[in-house]
Amino acid sequence: MTFRWSDIRALLAHLDAEANDRAVDRDQAKEEARRLMALYPGMANLLTPIVERHSRQAA
């Protein structure tokens, strides 16, 4: 599998928006994090908290 910087840029854009109190599509953020975990299993420790946070906030 090829590492794509566009995936990382999308994640960083989401985290930046969240950190700066800008609107975030929580469902999209959660799904993006899950997709990245499937593509890059080594990033699971970084991405799992994002999925969990957005799952709790959506509930």
Coordinates of N, CA and C in Angstrom, one line a residue:
M1 N 0.8 -1.2 0.0 CA 0.0 0.0 0.0 C 0.9 1.2 0.0
T2 N 0.5 2.2 -0.8 CA 1.3 3.4 -0.9 C 0.8 4.5 0.1
F3 N 1.8 5.1 0.8 CA 1.5 6.1 1.7 C 1.1 7.4 0.9
R4 N 0.0 8.0 1.3 CA -0.4 9.2 0.5 C -0.4 10.4 1.5
W5 N 0.3 11.4 1.1 CA 0.3 12.6 1.9 C -1.0 13.3 2.0
S6 N -1.8 13.1 0.9 CA -3.2 13.8 0.9 C -4.0 13.2 2.1
D7 N -3.8 12.0 2.5 CA -4.6 11.4 3.6 C -4.2 12.2 4.9
I8 N -2.9 12.4 5.0 CA -2.4 13.0 6.2 C -2.8 14.5 6.3
R9 N -2.8 15.2 5.1 CA -3.2 16.6 5.1 C -4.7 16.7 5.5
A10 N -5.5 15.7 5.0 CA -7.0 15.8 5.4 C -7.1 15.6 6.9
L11 N -6.4 14.7 7.5 CA -6.4 14.5 9.0 C -5.9 15.8 9.7
L12 N -4.8 16.4 9.2 CA -4.3 17.6 9.9 C -5.3 18.7 9.7
A13 N -5.9 18.9 8.6 CA -6.9 19.9 8.4 C -8.1 19.8 9.4
H14 N -8.5 18.6 9.7 CA -9.6 18.3 10.6 C -9.1 18.7 12.0
L15 N -7.9 18.2 12.4 CA -7.4 18.5 13.8 C -7.2 19.9 14.0
D16 N -6.7 20.7 13.0 CA -6.5 22.1 13.1 C -7.8 22.8 13.3
A17 N -8.8 22.4 12.5 CA -10.2 23.0 12.7 C -10.7 22.8 14.1
E18 N -10.5 21.6 14.6 CA -11.0 21.2 15.9 C -10.3 22.0 17.0
A19 N -9.0 22.1 16.8 CA -8.2 22.8 17.8 C -8.5 24.3 17.9
N20 N -8.9 24.9 16.7 CA -9.2 26.3 16.7 C -10.7 26.6 16.7
D21 N -11.5 25.6 17.3 CA -12.9 25.8 17.5 C -13.7 26.2 16.2
R22 N -13.3 25.6 15.1 CA -14.1 25.8 13.9 C -14.9 24.6 13.7
A23 N -16.0 24.7 12.9 CA -17.0 23.7 12.7 C -16.3 22.4 12.1
V24 N -16.7 21.3 12.7 CA -16.1 20.0 12.2 C -17.3 19.0 12.0
D25 N -17.3 18.4 10.8 CA -18.2 17.3 10.6 C -17.8 16.1 11.3
R26 N -18.4 15.8 12.4 CA -17.9 14.8 13.3 C -18.0 13.4 12.7
D27 N -19.1 13.2 12.0 CA -19.3 11.9 11.3 C -18.2 11.6 10.3
Q28 N -17.9 12.7 9.5 CA -16.9 12.6 8.5 C -15.5 12.4 9.1
A29 N -15.2 13.1 10.2 CA -14.0 12.9 10.9 C -13.8 11.5 11.4
K30 N -14.8 11.0 12.0 CA -14.8 9.6 12.6 C -14.5 8.6 11.4
E31 N -15.3 8.7 10.4 CA -15.1 7.8 9.2 C -13.7 7.9 8.6
E32 N -13.2 9.2 8.5 CA -11.9 9.4 7.9 C -10.8 8.7 8.8
A33 N -10.9 8.9 10.1 CA -10.0 8.2 11.0 C -10.1 6.7 10.9
R34 N -11.3 6.2 10.8 CA -11.4 4.7 10.6 C -10.8 4.2 9.3
R35 N -11.0 5.0 8.3 CA -10.4 4.7 7.0 C -8.9 4.7 7.0
L36 N -8.3 5.7 7.7 CA -6.9 5.8 7.8 C -6.3 4.6 8.6
M37 N -7.0 4.2 9.6 CA -6.6 3.1 10.4 C -6.5 1.8 9.6
A38 N -7.5 1.7 8.7 CA -7.5 0.5 7.8 C -6.3 0.6 6.9
L39 N -6.1 1.7 6.3 CA -5.0 1.9 5.4 C -3.6 1.8 6.0
Y40 N -3.5 2.4 7.2 CA -2.2 2.5 7.9 C -2.3 2.0 9.3
P41 N -2.3 0.7 9.5 CA -2.5 0.1 10.9 C -1.5 0.7 11.9
G42 N -0.4 1.1 11.5 CA 0.6 1.6 12.4 C 0.2 2.9 13.1
M43 N -0.8 3.6 12.5 CA -1.3 4.8 13.0 C -2.5 4.6 14.0
A44 N -2.9 3.4 14.3 CA -4.1 3.2 15.1 C -4.0 3.8 16.5
N45 N -2.8 3.9 17.1 CA -2.7 4.5 18.4 C -3.0 6.0 18.4
L46 N -2.7 6.6 17.2 CA -2.9 8.0 17.1 C -4.4 8.3 16.7
L47 N -5.0 7.4 15.9 CA -6.3 7.6 15.4 C -7.5 7.1 16.3
T48 N -7.2 6.1 17.1 CA -8.3 5.6 17.9 C -8.9 6.6 18.8
P49 N -8.1 7.5 19.5 CA -8.7 8.5 20.3 C -9.6 9.5 19.5
I50 N -9.3 9.7 18.3 CA -10.1 10.6 17.5 C -11.5 10.0 17.2
V51 N -11.4 8.7 16.8 CA -12.7 8.0 16.6 C -13.5 7.9 17.9
E52 N -12.9 7.6 19.0 CA -13.6 7.5 20.3 C -14.2 8.8 20.7
R53 N -13.5 9.9 20.5 CA -14.0 11.2 20.9 C -15.2 11.6 20.1
H54 N -15.1 11.4 18.8 CA -16.2 11.8 17.9 C -17.4 10.8 18.1
S55 N -17.2 9.6 18.4 CA -18.3 8.7 18.7 C -19.0 9.1 19.9
R56 N -18.3 9.5 21.0 CA -19.0 10.0 22.2 C -19.8 11.3 22.0
Q57 N -19.2 12.2 21.2 CA -19.8 13.5 20.9 C -21.1 13.4 20.1
A58 N -21.1 12.4 19.2 CA -22.2 12.1 18.3 C -23.4 11.5 19.0
A59 N -23.1 10.8 20.1 CA -24.1 10.1 20.9 C -25.0 11.0 21.7

